[in-house]
Tab-separated table of C-alpha atoms in Angstrom:
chain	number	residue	atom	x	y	z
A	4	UNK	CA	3.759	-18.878	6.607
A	5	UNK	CA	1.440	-17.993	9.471
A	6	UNK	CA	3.010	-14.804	10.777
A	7	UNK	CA	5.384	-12.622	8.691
A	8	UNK	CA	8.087	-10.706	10.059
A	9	UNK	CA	6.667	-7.408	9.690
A	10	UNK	CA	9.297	-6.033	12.420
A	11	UNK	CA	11.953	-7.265	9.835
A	12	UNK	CA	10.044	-5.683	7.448
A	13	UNK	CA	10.266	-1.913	8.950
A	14	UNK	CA	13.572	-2.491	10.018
A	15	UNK	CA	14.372	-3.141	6.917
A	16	UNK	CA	12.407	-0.399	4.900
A	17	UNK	CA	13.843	2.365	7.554
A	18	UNK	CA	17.391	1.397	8.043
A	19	UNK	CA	18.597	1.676	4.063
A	20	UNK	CA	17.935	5.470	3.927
A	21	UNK	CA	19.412	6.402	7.509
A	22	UNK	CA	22.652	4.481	6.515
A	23	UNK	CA	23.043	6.219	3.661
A	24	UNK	CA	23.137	9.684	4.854
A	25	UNK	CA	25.296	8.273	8.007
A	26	UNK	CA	27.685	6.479	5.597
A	27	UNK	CA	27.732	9.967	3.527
A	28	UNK	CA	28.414	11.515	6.148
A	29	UNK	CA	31.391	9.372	6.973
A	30	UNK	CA	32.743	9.474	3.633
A	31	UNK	CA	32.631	13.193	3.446
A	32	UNK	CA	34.552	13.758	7.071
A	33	UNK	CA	37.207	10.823	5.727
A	34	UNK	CA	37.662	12.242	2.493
A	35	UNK	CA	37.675	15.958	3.779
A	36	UNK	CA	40.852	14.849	6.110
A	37	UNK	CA	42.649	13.022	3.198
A	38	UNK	CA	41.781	15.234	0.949
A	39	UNK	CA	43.437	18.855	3.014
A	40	UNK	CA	46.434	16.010	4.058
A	41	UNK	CA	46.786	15.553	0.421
A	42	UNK	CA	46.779	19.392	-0.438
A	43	UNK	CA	49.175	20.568	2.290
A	44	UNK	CA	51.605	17.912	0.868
A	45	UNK	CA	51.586	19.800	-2.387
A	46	UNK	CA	51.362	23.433	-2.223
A	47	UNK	CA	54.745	24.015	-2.175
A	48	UNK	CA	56.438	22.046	-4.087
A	49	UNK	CA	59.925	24.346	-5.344
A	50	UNK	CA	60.812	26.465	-2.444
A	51	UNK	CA	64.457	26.912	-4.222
A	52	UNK	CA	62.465	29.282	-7.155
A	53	UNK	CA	60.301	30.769	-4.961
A	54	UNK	CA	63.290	31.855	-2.884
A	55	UNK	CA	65.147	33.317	-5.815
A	56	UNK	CA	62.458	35.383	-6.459
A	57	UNK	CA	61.444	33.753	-9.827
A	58	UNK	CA	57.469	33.738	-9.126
A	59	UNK	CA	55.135	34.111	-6.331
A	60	UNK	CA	53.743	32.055	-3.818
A	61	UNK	CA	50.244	32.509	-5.246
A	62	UNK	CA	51.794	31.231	-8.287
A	63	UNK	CA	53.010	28.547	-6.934
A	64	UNK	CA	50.299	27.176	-4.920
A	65	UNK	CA	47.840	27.999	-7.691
A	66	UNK	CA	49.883	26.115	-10.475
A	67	UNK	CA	49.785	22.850	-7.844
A	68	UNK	CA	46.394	22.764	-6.864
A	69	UNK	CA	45.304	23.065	-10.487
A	70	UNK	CA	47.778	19.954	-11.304
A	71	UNK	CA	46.432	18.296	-8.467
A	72	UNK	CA	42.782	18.768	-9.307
A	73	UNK	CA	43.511	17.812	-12.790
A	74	UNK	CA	44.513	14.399	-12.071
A	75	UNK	CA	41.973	13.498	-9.280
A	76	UNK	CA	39.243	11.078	-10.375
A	77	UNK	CA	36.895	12.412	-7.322
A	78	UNK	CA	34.988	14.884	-9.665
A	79	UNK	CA	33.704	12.150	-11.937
A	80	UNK	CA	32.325	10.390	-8.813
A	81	UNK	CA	30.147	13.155	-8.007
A	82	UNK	CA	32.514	14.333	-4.976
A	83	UNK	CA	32.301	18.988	-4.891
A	84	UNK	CA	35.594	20.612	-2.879
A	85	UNK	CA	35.946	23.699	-2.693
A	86	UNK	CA	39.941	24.887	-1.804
A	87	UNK	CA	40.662	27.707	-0.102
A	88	UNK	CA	44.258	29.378	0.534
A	89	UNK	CA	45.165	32.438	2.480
A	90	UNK	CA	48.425	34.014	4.193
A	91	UNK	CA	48.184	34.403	7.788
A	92	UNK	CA	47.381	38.128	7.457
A	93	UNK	CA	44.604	37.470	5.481
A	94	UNK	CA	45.796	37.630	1.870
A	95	UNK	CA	43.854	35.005	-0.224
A	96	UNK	CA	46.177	33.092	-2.648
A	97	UNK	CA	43.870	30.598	-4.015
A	98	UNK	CA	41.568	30.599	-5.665
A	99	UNK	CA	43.290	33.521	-7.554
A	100	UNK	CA	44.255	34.869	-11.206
A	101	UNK	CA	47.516	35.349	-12.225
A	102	UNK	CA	48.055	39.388	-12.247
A	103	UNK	CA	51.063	41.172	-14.005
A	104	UNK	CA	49.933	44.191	-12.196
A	105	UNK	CA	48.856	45.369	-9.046
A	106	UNK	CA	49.699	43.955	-6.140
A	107	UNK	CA	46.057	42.777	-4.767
A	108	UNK	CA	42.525	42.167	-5.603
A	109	UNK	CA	39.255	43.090	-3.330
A	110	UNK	CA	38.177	39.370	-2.448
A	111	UNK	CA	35.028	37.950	-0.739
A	112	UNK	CA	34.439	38.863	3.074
A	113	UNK	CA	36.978	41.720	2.413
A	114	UNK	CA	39.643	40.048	2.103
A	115	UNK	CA	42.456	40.417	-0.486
A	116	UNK	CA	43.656	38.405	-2.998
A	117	UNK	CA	47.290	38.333	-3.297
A	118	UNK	CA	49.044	38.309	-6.781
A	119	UNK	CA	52.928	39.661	-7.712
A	120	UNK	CA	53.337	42.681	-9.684
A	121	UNK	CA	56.665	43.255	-12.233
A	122	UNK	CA	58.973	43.959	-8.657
A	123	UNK	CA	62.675	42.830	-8.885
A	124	UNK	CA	63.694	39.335	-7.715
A	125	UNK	CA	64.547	40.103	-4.617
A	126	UNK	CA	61.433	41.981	-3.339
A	127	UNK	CA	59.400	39.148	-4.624
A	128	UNK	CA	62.178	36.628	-2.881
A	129	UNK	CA	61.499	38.681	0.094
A	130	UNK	CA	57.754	38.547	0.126
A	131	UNK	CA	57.836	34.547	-0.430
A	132	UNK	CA	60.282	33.964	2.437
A	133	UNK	CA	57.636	36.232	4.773
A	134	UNK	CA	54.441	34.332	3.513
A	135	UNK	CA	56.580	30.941	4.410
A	136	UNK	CA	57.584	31.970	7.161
A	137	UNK	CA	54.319	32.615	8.609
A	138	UNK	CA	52.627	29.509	7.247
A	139	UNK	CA	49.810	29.187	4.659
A	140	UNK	CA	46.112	28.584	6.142
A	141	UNK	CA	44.327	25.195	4.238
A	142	UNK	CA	40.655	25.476	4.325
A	143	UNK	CA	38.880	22.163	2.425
A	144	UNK	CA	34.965	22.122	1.975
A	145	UNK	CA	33.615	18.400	0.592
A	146	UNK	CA	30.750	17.364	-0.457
A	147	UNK	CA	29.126	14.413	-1.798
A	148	UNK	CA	26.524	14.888	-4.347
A	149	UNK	CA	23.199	12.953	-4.703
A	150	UNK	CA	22.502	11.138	-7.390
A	151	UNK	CA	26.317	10.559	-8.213
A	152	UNK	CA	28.137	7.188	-8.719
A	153	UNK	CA	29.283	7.213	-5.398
A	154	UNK	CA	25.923	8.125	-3.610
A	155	UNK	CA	23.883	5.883	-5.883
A	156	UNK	CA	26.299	3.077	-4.750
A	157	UNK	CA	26.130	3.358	-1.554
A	158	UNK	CA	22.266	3.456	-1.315
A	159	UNK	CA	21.790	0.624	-3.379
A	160	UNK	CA	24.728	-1.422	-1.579
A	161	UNK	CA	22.026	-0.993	1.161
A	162	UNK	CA	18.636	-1.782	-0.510
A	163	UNK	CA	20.182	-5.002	-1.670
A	164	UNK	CA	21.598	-6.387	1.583
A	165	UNK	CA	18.288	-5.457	3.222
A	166	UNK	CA	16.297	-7.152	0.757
A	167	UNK	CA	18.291	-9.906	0.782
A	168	UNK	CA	18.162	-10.166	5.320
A	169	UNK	CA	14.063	-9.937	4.477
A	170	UNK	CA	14.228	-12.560	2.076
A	171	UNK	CA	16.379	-14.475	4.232
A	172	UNK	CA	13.606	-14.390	7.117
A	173	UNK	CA	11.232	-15.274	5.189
A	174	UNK	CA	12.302	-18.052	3.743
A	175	UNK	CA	13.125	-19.318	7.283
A	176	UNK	CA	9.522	-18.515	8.036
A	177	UNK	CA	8.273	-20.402	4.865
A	178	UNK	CA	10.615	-23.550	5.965
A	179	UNK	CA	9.123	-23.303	9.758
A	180	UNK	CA	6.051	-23.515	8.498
A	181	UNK	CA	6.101	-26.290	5.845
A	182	UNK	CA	7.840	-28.586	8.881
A	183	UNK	CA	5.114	-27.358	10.911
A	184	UNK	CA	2.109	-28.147	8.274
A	185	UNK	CA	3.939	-31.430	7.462
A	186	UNK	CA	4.414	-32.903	10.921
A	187	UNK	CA	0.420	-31.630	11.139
A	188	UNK	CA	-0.296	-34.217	8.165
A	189	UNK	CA	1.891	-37.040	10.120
A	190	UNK	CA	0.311	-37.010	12.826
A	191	UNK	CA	-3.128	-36.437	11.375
A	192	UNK	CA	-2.300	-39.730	9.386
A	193	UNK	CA	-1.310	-41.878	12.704
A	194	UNK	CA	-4.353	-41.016	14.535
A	195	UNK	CA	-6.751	-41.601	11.442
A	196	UNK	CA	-4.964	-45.114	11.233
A	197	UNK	CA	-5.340	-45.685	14.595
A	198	UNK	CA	-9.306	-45.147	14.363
A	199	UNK	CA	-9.419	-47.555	11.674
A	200	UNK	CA	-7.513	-50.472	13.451
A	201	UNK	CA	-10.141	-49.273	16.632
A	202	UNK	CA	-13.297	-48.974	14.379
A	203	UNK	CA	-12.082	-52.613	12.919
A	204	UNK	CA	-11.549	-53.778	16.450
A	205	UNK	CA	-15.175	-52.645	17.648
A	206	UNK	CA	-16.908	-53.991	14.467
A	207	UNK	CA	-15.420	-57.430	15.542
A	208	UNK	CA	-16.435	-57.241	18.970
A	209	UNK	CA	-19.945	-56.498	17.784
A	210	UNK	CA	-19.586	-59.567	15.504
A	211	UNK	CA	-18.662	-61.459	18.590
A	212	UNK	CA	-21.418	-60.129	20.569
A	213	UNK	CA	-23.606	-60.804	17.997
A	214	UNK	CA	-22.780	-64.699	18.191
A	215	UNK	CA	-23.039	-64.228	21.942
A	216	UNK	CA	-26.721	-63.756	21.544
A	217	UNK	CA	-27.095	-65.819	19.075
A	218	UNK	CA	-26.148	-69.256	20.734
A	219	UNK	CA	-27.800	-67.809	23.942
A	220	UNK	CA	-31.090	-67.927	22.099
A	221	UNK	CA	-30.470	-70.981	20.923
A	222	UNK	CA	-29.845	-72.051	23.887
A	223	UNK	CA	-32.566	-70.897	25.365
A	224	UNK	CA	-34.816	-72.615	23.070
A	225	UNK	CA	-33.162	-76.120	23.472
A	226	UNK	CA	-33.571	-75.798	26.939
A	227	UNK	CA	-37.252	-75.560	26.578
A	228	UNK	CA	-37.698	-78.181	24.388
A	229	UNK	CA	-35.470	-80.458	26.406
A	230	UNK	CA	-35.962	-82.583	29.574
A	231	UNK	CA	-32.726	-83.939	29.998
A	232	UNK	CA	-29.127	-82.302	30.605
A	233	UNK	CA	-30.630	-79.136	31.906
A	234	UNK	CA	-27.558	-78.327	34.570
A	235	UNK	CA	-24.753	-78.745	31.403
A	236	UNK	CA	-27.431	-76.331	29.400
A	237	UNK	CA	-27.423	-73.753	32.247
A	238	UNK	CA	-23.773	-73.852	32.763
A	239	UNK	CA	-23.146	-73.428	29.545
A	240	UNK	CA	-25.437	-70.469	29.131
A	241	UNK	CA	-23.967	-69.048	32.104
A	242	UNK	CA	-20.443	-69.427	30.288
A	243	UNK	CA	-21.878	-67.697	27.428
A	244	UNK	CA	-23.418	-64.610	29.523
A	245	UNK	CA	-20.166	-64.264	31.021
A	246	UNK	CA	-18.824	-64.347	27.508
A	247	UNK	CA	-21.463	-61.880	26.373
A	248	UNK	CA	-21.170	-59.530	29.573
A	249	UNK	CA	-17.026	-59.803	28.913
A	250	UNK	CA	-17.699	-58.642	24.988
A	251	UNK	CA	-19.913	-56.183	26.280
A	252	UNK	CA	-17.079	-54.306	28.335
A	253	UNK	CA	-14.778	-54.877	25.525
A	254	UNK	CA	-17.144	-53.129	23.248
A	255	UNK	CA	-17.534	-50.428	25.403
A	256	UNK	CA	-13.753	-49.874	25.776
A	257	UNK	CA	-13.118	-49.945	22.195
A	258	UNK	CA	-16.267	-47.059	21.974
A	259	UNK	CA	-14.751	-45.036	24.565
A	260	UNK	CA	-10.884	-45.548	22.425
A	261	UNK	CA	-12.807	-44.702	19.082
A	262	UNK	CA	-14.628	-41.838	20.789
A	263	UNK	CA	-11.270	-40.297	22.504
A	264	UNK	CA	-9.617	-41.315	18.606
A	265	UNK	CA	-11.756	-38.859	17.079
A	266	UNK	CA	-11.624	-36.188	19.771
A	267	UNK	CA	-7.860	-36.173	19.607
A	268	UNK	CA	-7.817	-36.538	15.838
A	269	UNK	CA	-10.023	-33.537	15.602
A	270	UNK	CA	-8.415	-31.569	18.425
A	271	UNK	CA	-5.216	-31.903	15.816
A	272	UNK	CA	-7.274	-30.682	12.795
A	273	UNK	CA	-8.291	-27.377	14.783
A	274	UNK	CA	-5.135	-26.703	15.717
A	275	UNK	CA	-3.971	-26.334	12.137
A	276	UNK	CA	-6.855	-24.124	11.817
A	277	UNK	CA	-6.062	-20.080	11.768
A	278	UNK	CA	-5.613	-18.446	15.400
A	279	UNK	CA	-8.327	-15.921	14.314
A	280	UNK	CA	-10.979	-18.415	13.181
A	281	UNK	CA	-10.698	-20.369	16.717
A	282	UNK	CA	-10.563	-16.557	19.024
A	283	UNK	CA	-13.840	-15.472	16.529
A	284	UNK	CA	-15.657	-18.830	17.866
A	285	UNK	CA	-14.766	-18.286	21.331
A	286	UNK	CA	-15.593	-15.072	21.680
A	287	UNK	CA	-19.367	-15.852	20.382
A	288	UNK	CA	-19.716	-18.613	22.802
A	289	UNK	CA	-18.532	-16.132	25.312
A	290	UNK	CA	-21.409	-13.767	24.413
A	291	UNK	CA	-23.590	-16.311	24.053
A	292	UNK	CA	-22.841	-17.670	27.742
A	293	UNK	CA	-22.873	-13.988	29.062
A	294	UNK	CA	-26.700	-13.783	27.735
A	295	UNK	CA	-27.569	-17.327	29.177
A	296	UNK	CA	-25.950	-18.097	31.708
A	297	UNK	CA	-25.705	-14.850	33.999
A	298	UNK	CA	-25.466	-16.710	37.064
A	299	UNK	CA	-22.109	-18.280	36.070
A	300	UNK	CA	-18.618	-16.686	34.929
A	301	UNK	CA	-16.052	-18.181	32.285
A	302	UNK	CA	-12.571	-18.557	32.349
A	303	UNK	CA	-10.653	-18.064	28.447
A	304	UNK	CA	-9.306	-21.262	29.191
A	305	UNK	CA	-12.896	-22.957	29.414
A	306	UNK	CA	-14.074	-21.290	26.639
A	307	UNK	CA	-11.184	-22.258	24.467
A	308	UNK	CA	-11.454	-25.793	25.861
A	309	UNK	CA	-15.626	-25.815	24.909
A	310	UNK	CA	-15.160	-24.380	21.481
A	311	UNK	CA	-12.128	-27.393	20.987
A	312	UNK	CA	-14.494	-29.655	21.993
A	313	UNK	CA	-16.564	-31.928	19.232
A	314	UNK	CA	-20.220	-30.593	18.703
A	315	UNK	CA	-21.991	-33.499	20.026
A	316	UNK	CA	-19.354	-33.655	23.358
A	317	UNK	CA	-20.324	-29.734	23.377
A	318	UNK	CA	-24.188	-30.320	23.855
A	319	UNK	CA	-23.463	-32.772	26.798
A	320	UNK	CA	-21.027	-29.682	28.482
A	321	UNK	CA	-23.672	-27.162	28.151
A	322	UNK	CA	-26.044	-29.454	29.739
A	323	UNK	CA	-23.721	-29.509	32.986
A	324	UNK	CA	-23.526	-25.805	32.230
A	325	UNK	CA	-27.373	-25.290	32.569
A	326	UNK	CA	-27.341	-27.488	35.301
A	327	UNK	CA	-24.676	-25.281	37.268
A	328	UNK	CA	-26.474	-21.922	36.244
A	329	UNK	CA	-29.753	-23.078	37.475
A	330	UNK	CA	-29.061	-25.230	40.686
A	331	UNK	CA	-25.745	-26.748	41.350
A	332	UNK	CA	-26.537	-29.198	43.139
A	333	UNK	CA	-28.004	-31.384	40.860
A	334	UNK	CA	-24.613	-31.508	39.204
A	335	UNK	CA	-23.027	-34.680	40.420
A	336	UNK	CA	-19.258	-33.943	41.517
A	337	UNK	CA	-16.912	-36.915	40.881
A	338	UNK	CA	-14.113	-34.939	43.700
A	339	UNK	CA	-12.279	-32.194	44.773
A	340	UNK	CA	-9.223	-31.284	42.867
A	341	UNK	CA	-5.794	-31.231	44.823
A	342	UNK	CA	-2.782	-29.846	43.557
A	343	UNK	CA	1.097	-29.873	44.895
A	344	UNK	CA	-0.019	-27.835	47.524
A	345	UNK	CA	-2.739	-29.489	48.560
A	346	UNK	CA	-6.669	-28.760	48.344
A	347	UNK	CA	-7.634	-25.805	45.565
A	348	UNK	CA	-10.995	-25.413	46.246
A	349	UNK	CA	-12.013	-26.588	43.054
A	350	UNK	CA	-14.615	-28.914	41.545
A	351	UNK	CA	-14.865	-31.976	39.000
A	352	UNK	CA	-17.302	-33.049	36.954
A	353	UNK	CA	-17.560	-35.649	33.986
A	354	UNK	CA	-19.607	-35.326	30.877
A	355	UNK	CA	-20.004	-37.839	27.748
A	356	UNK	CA	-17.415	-40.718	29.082
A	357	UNK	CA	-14.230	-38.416	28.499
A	358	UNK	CA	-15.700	-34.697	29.138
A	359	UNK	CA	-14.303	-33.039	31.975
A	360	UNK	CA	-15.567	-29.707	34.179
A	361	UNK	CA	-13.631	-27.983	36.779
A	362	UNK	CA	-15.828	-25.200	38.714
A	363	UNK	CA	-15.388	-23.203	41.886
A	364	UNK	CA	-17.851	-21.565	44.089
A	365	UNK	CA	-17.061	-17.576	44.417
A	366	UNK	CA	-17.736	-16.421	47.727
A	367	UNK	CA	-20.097	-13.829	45.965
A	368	UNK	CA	-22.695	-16.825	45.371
A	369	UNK	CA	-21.235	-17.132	41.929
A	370	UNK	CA	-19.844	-19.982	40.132
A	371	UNK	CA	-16.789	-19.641	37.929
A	372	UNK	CA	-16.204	-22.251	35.496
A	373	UNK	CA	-12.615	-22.906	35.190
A	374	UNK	CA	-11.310	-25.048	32.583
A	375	UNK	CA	-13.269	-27.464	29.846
A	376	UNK	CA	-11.973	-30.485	28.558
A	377	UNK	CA	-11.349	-33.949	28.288
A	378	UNK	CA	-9.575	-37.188	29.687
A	379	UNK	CA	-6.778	-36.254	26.642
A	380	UNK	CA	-5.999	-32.852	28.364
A	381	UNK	CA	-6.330	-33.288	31.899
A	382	UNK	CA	-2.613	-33.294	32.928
A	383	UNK	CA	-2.689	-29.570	31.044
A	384	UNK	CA	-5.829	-28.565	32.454
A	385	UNK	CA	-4.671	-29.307	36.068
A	386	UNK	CA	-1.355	-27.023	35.647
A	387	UNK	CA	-3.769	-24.410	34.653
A	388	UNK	CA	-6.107	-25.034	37.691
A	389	UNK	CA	-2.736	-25.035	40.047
A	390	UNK	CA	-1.684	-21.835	38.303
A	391	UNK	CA	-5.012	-20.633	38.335
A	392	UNK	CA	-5.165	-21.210	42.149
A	393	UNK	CA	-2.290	-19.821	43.261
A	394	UNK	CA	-2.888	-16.142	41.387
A	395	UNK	CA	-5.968	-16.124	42.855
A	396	UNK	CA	-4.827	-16.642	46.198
A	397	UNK	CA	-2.503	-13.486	45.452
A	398	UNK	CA	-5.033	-11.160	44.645
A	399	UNK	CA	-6.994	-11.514	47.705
């Protein structure tokens, strides 16, 4: 896997903690609201006794809330609540003892707790009916412990899911890659097969030419030694010069198919190469030109396009190079580039059968050398000029 989703990565290692202290959070206001629901449901639960006198409010509410907290699973969990209950005047009924005597307790904050002392029925019926009456005041503080059941859950719900969203990207990652690497190998495979079948081809034509110059020889011999027949001797040595001129061509075509074979093949086999390795080598070569070549600037694109280039193809660019730094004229231009919109202003030169240089004259006296490459990728390298053109003409 070439790059590795280090993005996912942080995402990843971040978002775990923060949604466990915003899912805490959550819990703790949900819980909180079902929690005081819960309670107001059963603080009074026998209004007939408490009427009658038979025992307090405080009593009452005390006795439920106990029951209540009894059976609740929530402590085991690792979930703290603290209860409080008060009158409306202030009287605090739970949390609270259960007094025989006296009729309050100093409390926190100054207030009072509230507890019944030995007073007939109907004074305590009396007080009951006025605390109803006024309403009881809930107050419910939760809280949800770290390193409880519930917490613990939560935050390892969350490490799991996000290692299992990095794990997923990477494996897509690994899978891009392997198609990547094997469609590399494919292709790398075609083109070496198709410089066998072309190295076979020009080892024939060779073999051909060869016998060309063989029977020409021979030729040439009978015909000295002969006095007879010499105008079916010359015609046929002028069919077998034609022969010999046609083989010739051939054999140059299948050089120039070999050549642009193993140009492509290689141009393949750096491309599988590491991004890092192929920006190290350019940016020597562009140090290297700086120091040499000072009468001349360079484009990234040409000095990608030289460093893709094989090394002997790259000692017949730098000779045009050296040519254009010293005295460009004696570079011979094959034309002028045009693009969609006509003329760009923009030079072309061939090197080594294939190699192909596009320059441009700066109106500083300088030359800028624009793009690098070959006959494989001139259709890119002509977008790039166009492109290349057309900013330019922006920025002035």
């Amino acid at each position: 896997m070439k790059r590795f989703p280090f993005k996912v990565l942080f995402l990843c290692v971040l978002l775990p903690p923060l949604a466990y202290i915003l899912t805490l959070q959550g819990l703790e206001g949900w819980l909180k609201s079902r929690e005081t629901a819960e309670l107001n449901g059963i603080l009074i639960q026998n209004q007939e006794a408490l009427f009658e006198g038979r025992y307090s409010v405080s009593e009452e509410v005390n006795r439920n809330i106990e029951a209540y907290l009894r059976h609740s699973f929530m402590y085991s969990l690792g979930i703290q609540m603290s209860i409080l209950v008060k009158t409306r005047d202030g009287h605090i009924l739970y949390p609270g003892g259960f007094q025989d005597e006296g009729t309050s307790l100093e409390g926190p904050d100054g207030l009072t707790l509230f507890s019944r002392k030995p007073l007939d029925y109907t004074e305590v019926a009396a007080e009951n009916y006025r605390i109803l009456n006024d309403g009881l005041v809930l107050s419910v503080d939760l809280r949800i412990k770290h390193n409880s059941w519930l917490s613990n859950g939560v935050l390892v719900l969350y490490v799991l899911t996000a290692a299992l969203i990095l794990r997923a990207f990477i494996r897509k990652g690994m899978l891009v890659a392997e198609k990547q690497a094997a469609e590399q190998e494919k292709m790398v495979r075609h083109l070496s097969e198709q410089l066998k079948v072309a190295e076979s081809n020009l080892s024939e034509v060779k073999a051909h030419e060869k016998s060309y110059q063989e029977r020409i020889e021979k030729l040439r011999e009978d015909k000295e030694g002969l006095s007879k027949d010499i105008d079916g001797l010359l015609e046929e040595m002028e069919k077998l010069e034609a022969g010999l001129e046609s083989q010739k061509r051939r054999k140059e075509e299948m050089e120039n198919q070999v050549r642009e074979l193993r140009e492509e093949l290689l141009n393949v086999k750096e491309k599988s190469q590491k991004p890092k390795k192929r920006k190290k080598k350019s940016d020597i070569t562009d140090k290297r030109f700086r120091v040499l070549y000072k009468n001349l600037a360079f484009t990234e694109r040409a000095l990608e396009g030289f460093v893709s280039l094989p090394d002997e193809v790259q000692i017949k660019a730098e000779e045009i190079i050296h040519k254009l730094n010293e005295d460009d004229s004696a570079v011979p231009v094959k034309r002028k580039v045009f693009g969609k919109r006509g003329k760009m202003n923009i030079l072309e030169t061939e090197f080594a059968y294939s190699g192909r240089l596009y320059f441009q004259k700066n109106s500083d006296a300088k030359i800028t050398v624009v793009a690098v490459g070959t006959k494989n990728t001139q259709d890119k390298d002509l977008a790039f000029l166009e492109n290349f053109n057309r900013i330019k003409s922006r920025g002035r």
